Amino acid sequence: MSKESKELQAHAERQLNAAKIGDVLMNNALFILMFIAIVYIAIVNENFLKPASLINIISQTAAYLPVALGVAGCIVLTGTDLSAGRIVGLTACVGASLLQNPESANKMWTSIGALPIPVVIIILMAIGGIIGAFNGFFVAKFKLHPFIVTLGTQLIIYTALLRYVRMGNNNGMAISSLDKSYTEFITGSLPFAKIAGTPIPNYVWISLVLTGVMWFIWNKTTFGKNMFALGSNEEAARVSGVNVLMTTVMVFALAGMMYSFTGLIEGARVASNTANTGANYELDAIAACVIGGVSFVGGIGKIRGIVIGVLMLRLIFIGLNMININQDYFYLVKGAIILFACALDMRKYLVKK
């Protein structure tokens, strides 16, 4: 090989390496920018990474994680779910109303005491699952876009929620005075679950269990494989024997059940539930999913990516609060993150094509 040929080959290799480095930086630009922001926040406010703050970050991540796990399945099917936040609100209010202190003067349903927690969990899962199945049925049966279907159900559920909080003895007041068994189950802490003396709330462990269950469903079951196959190519999945209607209904029903667990957690965590409980939770969930690599082109997503996405989002918002950034700008940050993450996702898709 001549000297000129060697120089040309070396130049081509340098260009290829530079292109690879550029791709890596672009594909991970969001994480890099968030890491820089976190480092800056930690420098400005030394309390950001102290045990109490870390527990707060972990706790908020756990509270928002189930709804993100649910929305992620809908995104894998190239859809979304705009009704998620209202399902959270409905299940939070229903759960709180069934688990109020029987001796409270503000008890919503005076004819019943506080129901056993397992019974309430089953009721909330049924509510979330039925609404999710309703969404999935309309998406699969009538070939409607999930955006339209879930926008419609969002409004229907909000109406139901507004009417529910006016029922019984409540008259539209916040649903509070919760039974101690409920608050202890969700926001209490195990004796050994502490970091530097700061207790870890029980709902962190609930979210970890749900994450493990979702990982198993996504990666170790036929349903999970069918979900990814359907998200990648619906026609190919249909030809290979996947029941498109049943799989879609099950994905949305499972999402609804995940929202109900967020409702269960928020009911006790908020402790004063109104028709506004859960509002806009779907936006945080969608943002966390796209940050974590769940692709809107379909068939792509990992549970660990969702966990990382929720964690990164909580880190940013808690950090912004700790350096006294006006909360009015939080929506700007959230919108920018969604747009940037989706643009990067589409860039990866176009490069692969």
Coordinates of C-alpha atoms in Angstrom, one line a residue:
M1 CA 0.0 0.0 0.0
S2 CA 1.4 3.4 -1.0
K3 CA 2.0 6.2 1.4
E4 CA -0.9 8.2 -0.1
S5 CA -3.3 5.3 0.3
K6 CA -2.3 4.8 3.9
E7 CA -2.9 8.5 4.6
L8 CA -6.3 8.4 3.0
Q9 CA -7.2 5.3 5.0
A10 CA -6.0 6.9 8.3
H11 CA -8.0 10.0 7.4
A12 CA -11.1 7.9 6.8
E13 CA -10.7 6.1 10.1
R14 CA -10.3 9.4 12.0
Q15 CA -13.5 10.7 10.4
L16 CA -15.3 7.4 11.2
N17 CA -14.1 7.6 14.8
A18 CA -15.2 11.2 15.1
A19 CA -18.6 10.3 13.7
K20 CA -19.0 7.5 16.2
I21 CA -18.0 9.8 19.1
G22 CA -20.4 12.4 17.8
D23 CA -23.2 9.8 17.6
V24 CA -22.5 8.7 21.2
L25 CA -22.6 12.3 22.5
M26 CA -25.8 13.1 20.6
N27 CA -27.6 9.9 21.6
N28 CA -26.7 10.6 25.3
A29 CA -26.9 14.4 25.1
L30 CA -29.9 14.5 27.5
F31 CA -28.2 12.4 30.1
I32 CA -25.0 14.5 29.8
L33 CA -27.0 17.8 30.2
M34 CA -28.9 16.4 33.2
F35 CA -25.7 15.2 34.8
I36 CA -24.1 18.6 34.4
A37 CA -27.3 20.2 35.9
I38 CA -27.2 17.8 38.9
V39 CA -23.5 18.5 39.5
Y40 CA -24.2 22.3 39.4
I41 CA -27.2 21.9 41.8
A42 CA -25.0 19.8 44.2
I43 CA -22.4 22.6 44.2
V44 CA -24.9 25.4 44.7
N45 CA -26.8 23.6 47.5
E46 CA -24.7 21.2 49.6
N47 CA -27.9 19.7 51.1
F48 CA -28.8 18.2 47.7
L49 CA -26.9 15.0 48.2
K50 CA -27.4 14.6 52.0
P51 CA -29.2 11.5 53.3
A52 CA -32.5 13.3 54.0
S53 CA -32.5 14.8 50.4
L54 CA -31.6 11.4 48.9
I55 CA -34.4 9.7 50.7
N56 CA -36.8 12.4 49.4
I57 CA -35.5 11.8 45.8
I58 CA -35.9 8.0 46.2
S59 CA -39.4 8.4 47.7
Q60 CA -40.6 10.7 45.0
T61 CA -39.2 8.4 42.3
A62 CA -41.0 5.4 43.9
A63 CA -44.3 7.4 44.0
Y64 CA -44.2 8.3 40.3
L65 CA -42.7 5.0 39.1
P66 CA -45.8 2.8 38.8
V67 CA -47.6 5.3 36.5
A68 CA -44.5 5.5 34.3
L69 CA -44.3 1.7 34.1
G70 CA -47.9 1.6 32.9
V71 CA -47.6 4.4 30.3
A72 CA -44.4 2.7 29.0
G73 CA -46.4 -0.3 27.7
C74 CA -48.7 2.0 25.8
I75 CA -45.7 3.8 24.2
V76 CA -44.1 0.4 23.2
L77 CA -47.3 -0.1 21.1
T78 CA -46.6 3.3 19.4
G79 CA -49.3 4.9 21.5
T80 CA -49.7 6.8 24.7
D81 CA -52.2 7.3 27.5
L82 CA -53.5 10.7 28.4
S83 CA -56.0 9.3 30.9
A84 CA -53.3 8.1 33.3
G85 CA -53.3 11.1 35.7
R86 CA -57.1 11.1 36.0
I87 CA -57.1 7.3 36.7
V88 CA -54.6 8.0 39.4
G89 CA -56.9 10.7 40.8
L90 CA -60.0 8.5 40.7
T91 CA -58.3 5.6 42.4
A92 CA -56.7 7.8 45.0
C93 CA -60.0 9.3 45.9
V94 CA -61.9 6.0 45.9
G95 CA -59.1 4.3 48.0
A96 CA -59.0 7.2 50.5
S97 CA -62.7 7.3 50.9
L98 CA -62.8 3.5 51.6
L99 CA -59.9 3.8 54.1
Q100 CA -61.0 6.8 56.2
N101 CA -61.0 6.7 60.0
P102 CA -64.4 5.3 61.0
E103 CA -64.6 7.9 63.9
S104 CA -63.9 10.9 61.6
A105 CA -66.6 13.5 61.5
N106 CA -65.7 14.0 57.8
K107 CA -66.1 10.4 56.8
M108 CA -67.5 10.1 53.3
W109 CA -69.3 6.8 53.6
T110 CA -70.7 6.8 57.1
S111 CA -72.4 3.4 56.7
I112 CA -69.1 1.5 56.4
G113 CA -65.9 1.4 58.4
A114 CA -62.4 1.3 57.0
L115 CA -62.2 -1.7 54.6
P116 CA -59.3 -4.1 54.8
I117 CA -56.4 -2.8 52.7
P118 CA -56.2 -6.0 50.5
V119 CA -59.8 -5.6 49.6
V120 CA -59.3 -1.9 48.6
I121 CA -56.3 -2.8 46.5
I122 CA -58.4 -5.3 44.6
I123 CA -61.1 -2.7 44.1
L124 CA -58.6 -0.1 42.8
M125 CA -56.9 -2.6 40.5
A126 CA -60.3 -3.5 39.1
I127 CA -61.2 0.1 38.5
G128 CA -57.8 0.8 36.8
G129 CA -57.9 -2.4 34.8
I130 CA -61.4 -1.9 33.5
I131 CA -60.7 1.6 32.3
G132 CA -57.5 0.5 30.7
A133 CA -59.2 -2.4 29.0
F134 CA -61.8 0.0 27.7
N135 CA -59.1 2.2 26.2
G136 CA -57.3 -0.8 24.7
F137 CA -60.5 -2.2 23.2
F138 CA -61.3 1.1 21.4
V139 CA -57.7 1.4 20.1
A140 CA -57.6 -2.1 18.8
K141 CA -61.2 -2.7 17.6
F142 CA -61.9 0.6 15.9
K143 CA -58.3 1.4 14.9
L144 CA -58.5 4.8 16.7
H145 CA -55.3 6.5 17.8
P146 CA -54.6 6.1 21.5
F147 CA -54.2 9.9 21.8
I148 CA -57.8 10.4 20.8
V149 CA -59.2 7.5 22.8
T150 CA -57.4 8.3 26.0
L151 CA -58.2 12.1 25.6
G152 CA -61.8 11.1 25.5
T153 CA -61.6 8.8 28.5
Q154 CA -59.6 11.4 30.4
L155 CA -62.6 13.8 30.2
I156 CA -65.0 11.1 31.1
I157 CA -63.0 10.0 34.1
Y158 CA -62.6 13.5 35.3
T159 CA -66.3 14.0 35.2
A160 CA -66.8 10.8 37.2
L161 CA -64.2 12.0 39.7
L162 CA -65.9 15.4 40.1
R163 CA -69.2 13.6 40.8
Y164 CA -67.6 11.1 43.1
V165 CA -66.1 13.6 45.5
R166 CA -69.6 15.1 46.0
M167 CA -71.1 11.8 47.0
G168 CA -72.0 10.5 50.4
N169 CA -71.1 12.8 53.3
N170 CA -68.3 14.6 51.4
N171 CA -70.0 17.4 49.5
G172 CA -66.9 18.1 47.4
M173 CA -64.5 18.5 50.3
A174 CA -61.0 17.0 50.3
I175 CA -61.0 13.4 51.3
S176 CA -58.8 13.3 54.4
S177 CA -58.8 11.8 58.0
L178 CA -57.4 8.5 56.8
D179 CA -57.3 5.4 58.9
K180 CA -53.9 4.8 60.6
S181 CA -53.6 1.3 59.1
Y182 CA -53.6 2.9 55.6
T183 CA -51.1 5.6 56.3
E184 CA -48.8 3.2 58.2
F185 CA -49.0 0.7 55.3
I186 CA -48.0 3.3 52.7
T187 CA -46.0 6.1 54.4
G188 CA -44.8 4.2 57.5
S189 CA -41.4 2.6 57.6
L190 CA -39.9 -0.7 58.6
P191 CA -37.7 -0.5 61.7
F192 CA -34.5 -1.4 59.8
A193 CA -35.3 0.7 56.7
K194 CA -33.3 3.8 57.4
I195 CA -30.4 5.7 55.9
A196 CA -28.4 7.8 58.4
G197 CA -31.4 7.8 60.7
T198 CA -33.9 8.9 57.9
P199 CA -36.6 6.3 57.4
I200 CA -37.5 4.9 54.0
P201 CA -41.3 4.9 53.5
N202 CA -42.9 1.6 52.7
Y203 CA -44.2 2.6 49.3
V204 CA -40.6 2.5 48.1
W205 CA -40.7 -1.3 48.6
I206 CA -44.1 -1.5 47.0
S207 CA -42.7 0.2 43.9
L208 CA -39.7 -2.0 43.8
V209 CA -42.0 -5.1 43.9
L210 CA -44.1 -3.7 41.1
T211 CA -40.9 -2.9 39.0
G212 CA -39.8 -6.5 39.5
V213 CA -43.2 -7.8 38.4
M214 CA -43.2 -5.6 35.3
W215 CA -39.7 -6.7 34.4
F216 CA -40.8 -10.3 34.6
I217 CA -43.9 -9.7 32.5
W218 CA -42.0 -7.7 29.8
N219 CA -39.0 -10.1 29.6
K220 CA -40.1 -13.6 30.6
T221 CA -43.7 -14.1 29.4
T222 CA -45.3 -14.7 26.0
F223 CA -47.5 -11.6 26.6
G224 CA -44.4 -9.5 26.9
K225 CA -42.9 -10.9 23.7
N226 CA -46.2 -10.3 21.9
M227 CA -46.3 -6.7 23.1
F228 CA -42.9 -5.9 21.7
A229 CA -43.6 -7.8 18.4
L230 CA -46.9 -5.8 18.0
G231 CA -45.1 -2.6 18.7
S232 CA -42.4 -3.3 16.2
N233 CA -44.7 -4.4 13.3
E234 CA -48.4 -5.0 13.8
E235 CA -48.9 -6.8 10.5
A236 CA -45.9 -9.1 11.0
A237 CA -47.1 -9.8 14.6
R238 CA -50.6 -10.6 13.3
V239 CA -49.3 -13.0 10.6
S240 CA -47.1 -14.8 13.2
G241 CA -50.2 -15.5 15.3
V242 CA -50.3 -12.7 17.8
N243 CA -53.8 -11.8 18.9
V244 CA -53.7 -8.0 18.3
L245 CA -57.0 -7.2 20.0
M246 CA -56.3 -9.2 23.1
T247 CA -52.7 -8.1 23.4
T248 CA -53.6 -4.4 23.1
V249 CA -56.4 -4.7 25.6
M250 CA -54.1 -6.5 28.1
V251 CA -51.4 -3.8 27.7
F252 CA -53.8 -1.0 28.4
A253 CA -55.5 -3.0 31.2
L254 CA -52.1 -3.6 32.9
A255 CA -51.3 0.1 32.5
G256 CA -54.5 0.9 34.3
M257 CA -53.6 -1.4 37.2
M258 CA -50.3 0.3 37.5
Y259 CA -52.0 3.7 37.7
S260 CA -54.2 2.3 40.5
F261 CA -51.1 1.5 42.6
T262 CA -49.9 5.1 42.1
G263 CA -53.4 6.2 43.2
L264 CA -53.1 3.9 46.3
I265 CA -49.8 5.5 47.2
E266 CA -50.8 9.1 46.4
G267 CA -54.0 8.7 48.5
A268 CA -52.0 8.2 51.7
R269 CA -49.0 10.4 50.6
V270 CA -51.1 13.4 49.8
A271 CA -53.5 12.6 52.7
S272 CA -56.0 15.2 51.5
N273 CA -57.4 14.1 48.1
T274 CA -59.4 16.2 45.8
A275 CA -60.5 16.1 42.1
N276 CA -57.1 17.6 41.2
T277 CA -55.1 14.7 42.6
G278 CA -53.1 13.1 39.9
A279 CA -53.5 16.0 37.4
N280 CA -50.8 15.9 34.7
Y281 CA -49.1 12.8 36.1
E282 CA -49.2 11.4 32.6
L283 CA -46.9 14.2 31.4
D284 CA -44.2 13.3 34.0
A285 CA -44.7 9.6 33.1
I286 CA -44.3 10.2 29.3
A287 CA -41.2 12.4 29.9
A288 CA -39.6 9.8 32.1
C289 CA -40.3 7.1 29.5
V290 CA -38.7 9.0 26.6
I291 CA -35.7 9.9 28.8
G292 CA -35.4 6.3 29.7
G293 CA -35.3 5.1 26.0
V294 CA -38.9 3.9 25.5
S295 CA -39.3 4.8 21.8
F296 CA -42.5 6.2 20.2
V297 CA -41.6 4.3 17.0
G298 CA -42.6 1.2 18.9
G299 CA -41.2 -2.1 20.1
I300 CA -38.3 -0.5 22.1
G301 CA -38.0 -0.1 25.8
K302 CA -36.4 -1.5 29.0
I303 CA -37.6 -1.4 32.6
R304 CA -34.3 -0.2 33.9
G305 CA -34.5 2.7 31.4
I306 CA -37.9 3.7 32.8
V307 CA -36.5 3.6 36.4
I308 CA -33.5 5.8 35.3
G309 CA -35.9 8.2 33.5
V310 CA -38.1 8.7 36.5
L311 CA -35.1 9.1 38.8
M312 CA -33.5 11.7 36.5
L313 CA -36.7 13.7 36.3
R314 CA -37.1 13.7 40.1
L315 CA -33.5 14.7 40.6
I316 CA -33.9 17.7 38.2
F317 CA -37.2 18.9 39.7
I318 CA -36.2 18.5 43.3
G319 CA -32.8 20.1 42.5
L320 CA -34.4 23.1 40.8
N321 CA -36.6 23.6 43.9
M322 CA -33.6 23.4 46.1
I323 CA -31.8 26.2 44.3
N324 CA -35.0 28.3 44.4
I325 CA -35.9 28.3 40.7
N326 CA -39.4 29.7 40.2
Q327 CA -41.8 26.8 39.9
D328 CA -43.5 28.5 36.9
Y329 CA -40.5 27.4 34.9
F330 CA -40.8 23.8 35.8
Y331 CA -43.3 23.3 33.0
L332 CA -40.9 24.9 30.6
V333 CA -38.2 22.5 31.6
K334 CA -40.6 19.5 31.4
G335 CA -41.7 20.5 27.9
A336 CA -38.2 21.1 26.7
I337 CA -37.1 17.7 28.1
I338 CA -40.0 15.9 26.2
L339 CA -39.3 17.7 22.9
F340 CA -35.5 17.1 23.2
A341 CA -35.9 13.4 24.2
C342 CA -38.4 12.8 21.3
A343 CA -36.1 14.5 18.8
L344 CA -33.2 12.3 19.9
D345 CA -35.4 9.3 19.7
M346 CA -36.5 10.1 16.2
R347 CA -32.9 10.8 15.2
K348 CA -31.9 7.3 16.3
Y349 CA -34.7 5.8 14.3
L350 CA -33.8 7.7 11.1
V351 CA -30.2 6.7 11.5
K352 CA -31.2 3.0 11.8
K353 CA -33.4 3.3 8.7

